[in-house]
Amino acid sequence: MITTVANILDLDELSGAELVAGGGGLGNTVNNAALMEVPDIFSYVDKDNLLVTTLYPISNDEEAKRDIIPKLSELGLAGICIKPGRYVDKIPSIMIQQADELNFPIIQLPEDANLSNIAVGILEISLEQHIRTLDFRNRVHKTLSKLFLNGADIETLVNSLADMVEHPIILLDDNANMMYVSKDLIQYDVDIVKGGMDDFIIQINNRIYNRNSYIKHLIVAGGTRFGYLILLGKNMRQKSMVMAIEQAAFLMAAAFYRIYSILEKERSFQDALVRDILAGRVQSNIDAINRAKTFNWRIDFPQIMMAIKIISDNEEDMLKSYEYILDRKVIERLLDRRQIIDRDSIKVAYMDGMIIVFMGAASMRDIKRESIEIAEVILDELGGRGRLSIGISNPVLNVEEFPTRYDEVCSSAMIGKALNGMSSINHYDDYRIFDIIMSVRDRDVLRKYVEDQLGDIISYDRTENMNLIETIRVLIDENLNMKRAAETLFVHYNTLRYRVGKLRELGMDLDDGTNVGDISIALSIYLWLVANDDWDI
């Protein structure tokens, strides 16, 4: 409970006192009292103080009387108690008017009021409240610490905190995605809208909570931000609630750190299994299925593999993004939340500078189409982390096919390096010519063919960054339909016409079917060479 101006009016020491202005501020918090003994009092008071005075220091200064109420209000004081009679006959009307306009309470004290006793009374009630706040903080700390030391999970900590503070609790990750809610919110639809400066708008059914109706605390440990702990309520100014959420956030951070330490060890063993599978060292379906169960991974065939490549020159930022996606289980949570694939049918690992996603496809009717749709969902979720290339393999029908499909998915993901514009999704089945290209042992022959057909365009793209290679790819995919190609590229039709004109200037004849066929083959060779680091882009 907080102490307000209304509470102070109930003190015995203020018997006979009367609120004469600023009634809209009766709910202002009071944390201490200050006596006005000097004219320039502003340097000696703090926010939420209640000033007690006879106005003696400014009794003969009309300008000071006009200025005092606005200045005290600006400093965030709770209000002012004035004892008229000895130094001022009555409280000046200008002060009454200003106080009403600013909702700044003025309490008129009776002539026999003892200012020192009033200040002591306010201090006593503030100290009692402070002691209750400390007791509550210690109870929260003791209860949650005991649960933490006994190995309680984060969901248990969230529900225990909600029970103690008697308010709903929400736990968000660092990207404002919901991780846990207290049990009193489970039955409701909770939506989080992230604003600027770490602010959120929270909607529960039809009720809106803005930053004035919740307390938010960052959860951080070891330099890592894990998310936000949020306490909902009508009046979130209580110091006890603030201190409780601070204590809880500290213990939540420790719990997260403990979990991630365990996951780090588990991940190293999991990655070893993934490497064995991708290298062909696990040759039995039964062996793969049984070993995967250790990591709550259900391997059903057919499987689909995706490779997610962040294309960036800033390696540090790229690695941080990969770490975030893995540590927060962003992909697993996303697909589980959308009810696209069961959580235990998904496994995500980091291999060879990419994130590799395994997922069961037994329930998919059209595996290629549905896997591309899933990739689009992932791309939409991760798009804010930069330019992405997502490669998709053909179905894995048994454990022996994993190494081949892994090569496919890596090649598909690396195609994005050659496309200088937007993020891309590339299914290996759309590049079946790669199997033929791989059979050509003389890479110089392949490079010369690309140079003859696309050399000028590649060079122009490198200097002018007009995305001509990507434009060619989309035009071919859309059978040279300019309207559909412009829509796929997300550019204006006239922009595409300009690019096509530039392609013609650089020697490409789009009206010659044979030439278009040669260009299509050269483009596939170029993408394959880039994917295999055999072309300097």
Coordinates of C-alpha atoms in Angstrom, one line a residue, residues 36-254:
M36 CA 10.0 25.4 4.6
E37 CA 12.6 27.4 6.5
V38 CA 14.2 29.3 3.6
P39 CA 12.8 31.2 0.6
D40 CA 14.6 29.2 -2.0
I41 CA 13.2 25.8 -0.8
F42 CA 13.4 24.1 -4.2
S43 CA 17.0 22.7 -3.7
Y44 CA 16.0 21.1 -0.4
V45 CA 12.9 19.1 -1.4
D46 CA 12.5 15.8 -3.3
K47 CA 9.8 14.2 -5.4
D48 CA 6.8 13.0 -3.4
N49 CA 7.6 15.3 -0.4
L50 CA 4.8 17.0 1.3
L51 CA 5.9 20.6 2.2
V52 CA 4.8 22.0 5.5
T53 CA 5.0 25.8 6.0
T54 CA 3.6 29.1 7.4
L55 CA 4.8 30.9 4.3
Y56 CA 7.0 33.0 6.5
P57 CA 10.1 32.9 4.3
I58 CA 8.1 34.4 1.4
S59 CA 5.4 36.3 3.3
N60 CA 6.6 39.7 1.9
D61 CA 7.5 38.5 -1.6
E62 CA 4.5 38.6 -4.0
E63 CA 6.5 37.2 -6.9
A64 CA 7.6 34.2 -4.9
K65 CA 4.0 33.5 -3.9
R66 CA 3.1 33.4 -7.6
D67 CA 5.9 31.1 -8.4
I68 CA 5.9 28.5 -5.6
I69 CA 3.0 26.3 -6.6
P70 CA 4.0 25.8 -10.3
K71 CA 7.6 25.1 -9.2
L72 CA 6.6 22.6 -6.5
S73 CA 4.3 20.8 -8.9
E74 CA 7.0 20.7 -11.6
L75 CA 9.4 19.1 -9.1
G76 CA 6.8 16.4 -8.4
L77 CA 6.0 17.2 -4.8
A78 CA 2.9 15.6 -3.3
G79 CA 1.3 18.9 -2.1
I80 CA 1.7 21.7 0.5
C81 CA 0.3 22.2 4.0
I82 CA 0.0 25.9 4.9
K83 CA -0.7 27.4 8.3
P84 CA -2.1 30.9 7.8
G85 CA -2.7 33.5 10.5
R86 CA 0.6 34.6 11.9
Y87 CA 2.6 35.6 8.8
V88 CA -0.1 35.6 6.1
D89 CA -3.7 36.3 6.8
K90 CA -5.0 33.8 4.3
I91 CA -3.7 31.6 1.5
P92 CA -3.3 33.8 -1.6
S93 CA -6.0 33.4 -4.2
I94 CA -3.4 33.0 -7.0
M95 CA -2.0 29.9 -5.2
I96 CA -5.5 28.5 -4.8
Q97 CA -6.2 29.0 -8.5
Q98 CA -2.9 27.5 -9.6
A99 CA -3.3 24.5 -7.3
D100 CA -6.7 23.7 -8.8
E101 CA -5.4 24.0 -12.3
L102 CA -2.4 21.7 -11.6
N103 CA -4.2 19.3 -9.3
F104 CA -1.7 20.1 -6.6
P105 CA -3.2 19.7 -3.1
I106 CA -3.2 22.7 -0.7
I107 CA -4.1 21.7 2.9
Q108 CA -5.0 24.6 5.2
L109 CA -3.8 23.9 8.7
P110 CA -5.7 25.2 11.8
E111 CA -4.0 28.0 13.8
D112 CA -3.1 25.7 16.7
A113 CA -1.3 23.2 14.4
N114 CA 2.2 22.1 15.4
L115 CA 4.3 21.9 12.3
S116 CA 7.0 19.8 13.8
N117 CA 4.5 17.3 15.1
I118 CA 2.9 17.1 11.6
A119 CA 6.3 16.5 10.0
V120 CA 7.1 13.8 12.5
G121 CA 3.7 12.1 12.0
I122 CA 4.2 12.1 8.2
L123 CA 7.7 10.7 8.7
E124 CA 6.4 7.9 11.0
I125 CA 3.7 6.7 8.5
S126 CA 6.3 6.8 5.7
L127 CA 8.8 4.7 7.8
E128 CA 6.1 2.2 8.6
Q129 CA 5.3 1.9 5.0
H130 CA 9.0 1.5 4.1
I131 CA 9.4 -1.3 6.7
R132 CA 6.4 -3.1 5.3
T133 CA 7.8 -2.7 1.8
L134 CA 11.2 -4.2 2.9
D135 CA 9.4 -7.1 4.7
F136 CA 7.4 -7.8 1.5
R137 CA 10.5 -7.7 -0.6
N138 CA 12.3 -10.1 1.7
R139 CA 9.4 -12.5 1.7
V140 CA 9.4 -12.5 -2.1
H141 CA 13.1 -13.0 -2.2
K142 CA 13.0 -15.8 0.4
T143 CA 10.2 -17.7 -1.3
L144 CA 11.5 -17.5 -4.8
S145 CA 15.1 -18.2 -3.7
K146 CA 13.9 -21.4 -2.0
L147 CA 12.0 -22.5 -5.1
F148 CA 15.1 -21.7 -7.3
L149 CA 17.5 -23.6 -5.0
N150 CA 15.1 -26.6 -5.1
G151 CA 15.3 -26.6 -8.9
A152 CA 11.9 -25.1 -9.7
D153 CA 11.4 -24.2 -13.4
I154 CA 10.6 -20.7 -14.7
E155 CA 6.9 -21.4 -15.0
T156 CA 6.7 -22.3 -11.3
L157 CA 8.6 -19.1 -10.4
V158 CA 6.1 -17.0 -12.5
N159 CA 3.1 -18.5 -10.8
S160 CA 4.5 -18.2 -7.3
L161 CA 5.3 -14.5 -7.9
A162 CA 1.7 -13.9 -9.2
D163 CA 0.3 -15.5 -6.0
M164 CA 2.4 -13.3 -3.7
V165 CA 1.8 -10.0 -5.5
E166 CA -1.8 -10.9 -6.2
H167 CA -1.4 -9.6 -9.8
P168 CA -1.1 -11.3 -13.2
I169 CA 2.5 -11.9 -14.4
I170 CA 3.8 -12.1 -18.0
L171 CA 7.2 -13.2 -19.1
L172 CA 8.5 -12.1 -22.5
D173 CA 11.6 -13.0 -24.3
D174 CA 14.0 -10.2 -25.5
N175 CA 12.0 -9.9 -28.8
A176 CA 8.7 -9.4 -26.9
N177 CA 7.4 -12.9 -27.7
M178 CA 5.4 -14.4 -24.9
M179 CA 7.1 -17.2 -23.0
Y180 CA 5.0 -17.7 -19.9
V181 CA 1.9 -16.2 -18.3
S182 CA 0.7 -16.8 -14.8
K183 CA -2.2 -19.3 -14.4
D184 CA -4.8 -16.5 -14.0
L185 CA -4.1 -15.5 -17.6
I186 CA -4.0 -18.9 -19.3
Q187 CA -7.7 -18.8 -20.3
Y188 CA -7.4 -15.3 -22.0
D189 CA -6.1 -14.1 -25.3
V190 CA -3.0 -12.1 -24.5
D191 CA -1.5 -9.9 -27.3
I192 CA 1.8 -7.9 -27.0
V193 CA 2.5 -5.0 -29.2
K194 CA 6.1 -3.7 -28.9
G195 CA 6.5 0.1 -29.2
G196 CA 9.7 2.2 -29.0
M197 CA 12.1 2.4 -26.1
D198 CA 11.2 -1.0 -24.7
D199 CA 7.6 0.0 -24.2
F200 CA 4.7 -2.4 -24.8
I201 CA 1.0 -2.3 -25.2
I202 CA -0.7 -5.3 -23.7
Q203 CA -4.2 -6.4 -24.7
I204 CA -6.0 -9.1 -22.7
N205 CA -9.3 -9.8 -24.5
N206 CA -10.7 -6.2 -24.9
R207 CA -8.7 -4.6 -22.1
I208 CA -5.6 -2.5 -22.9
Y209 CA -2.7 -2.0 -20.6
N210 CA -0.2 0.7 -21.3
R211 CA 3.0 1.5 -19.5
N212 CA 1.1 3.3 -16.7
S213 CA -0.7 0.1 -15.8
Y214 CA 2.1 -2.3 -15.5
I215 CA 5.6 -2.7 -14.1
K216 CA 8.3 -4.0 -16.4
H217 CA 11.8 -5.1 -15.5
L218 CA 14.6 -6.3 -17.8
I219 CA 15.9 -9.8 -17.1
V220 CA 19.7 -9.9 -17.7
A221 CA 22.6 -12.1 -16.6
G222 CA 26.1 -12.5 -17.7
G223 CA 25.7 -9.6 -20.1
T224 CA 22.8 -11.5 -21.9
R225 CA 19.3 -10.1 -22.1
F226 CA 16.8 -12.9 -21.6
G227 CA 13.6 -10.8 -21.7
Y228 CA 11.1 -8.9 -19.6
L229 CA 9.1 -9.6 -16.5
I230 CA 5.8 -7.7 -16.4
L231 CA 3.4 -7.2 -13.6
L232 CA -0.1 -6.0 -14.5
G233 CA -2.4 -3.9 -12.4
K234 CA -4.5 -0.8 -12.0
N235 CA -2.1 1.2 -9.9
M236 CA 1.6 0.2 -10.5
R237 CA 3.2 3.0 -8.4
Q238 CA 3.6 0.9 -5.2
K239 CA 7.2 0.7 -4.2
S240 CA 6.6 -2.8 -2.8
M241 CA 5.5 -4.0 -6.2
V242 CA 8.6 -2.4 -7.8
M243 CA 10.9 -4.0 -5.3
A244 CA 9.2 -7.4 -5.7
I245 CA 9.5 -7.4 -9.4
E246 CA 13.2 -6.4 -9.1
Q247 CA 13.9 -9.3 -6.8
A248 CA 12.0 -11.7 -9.0
A249 CA 13.8 -10.5 -12.2
F250 CA 17.1 -11.1 -10.5
L251 CA 16.2 -14.7 -9.7
M252 CA 14.6 -15.3 -13.1
A253 CA 17.9 -14.2 -14.6
A254 CA 19.7 -16.8 -12.5

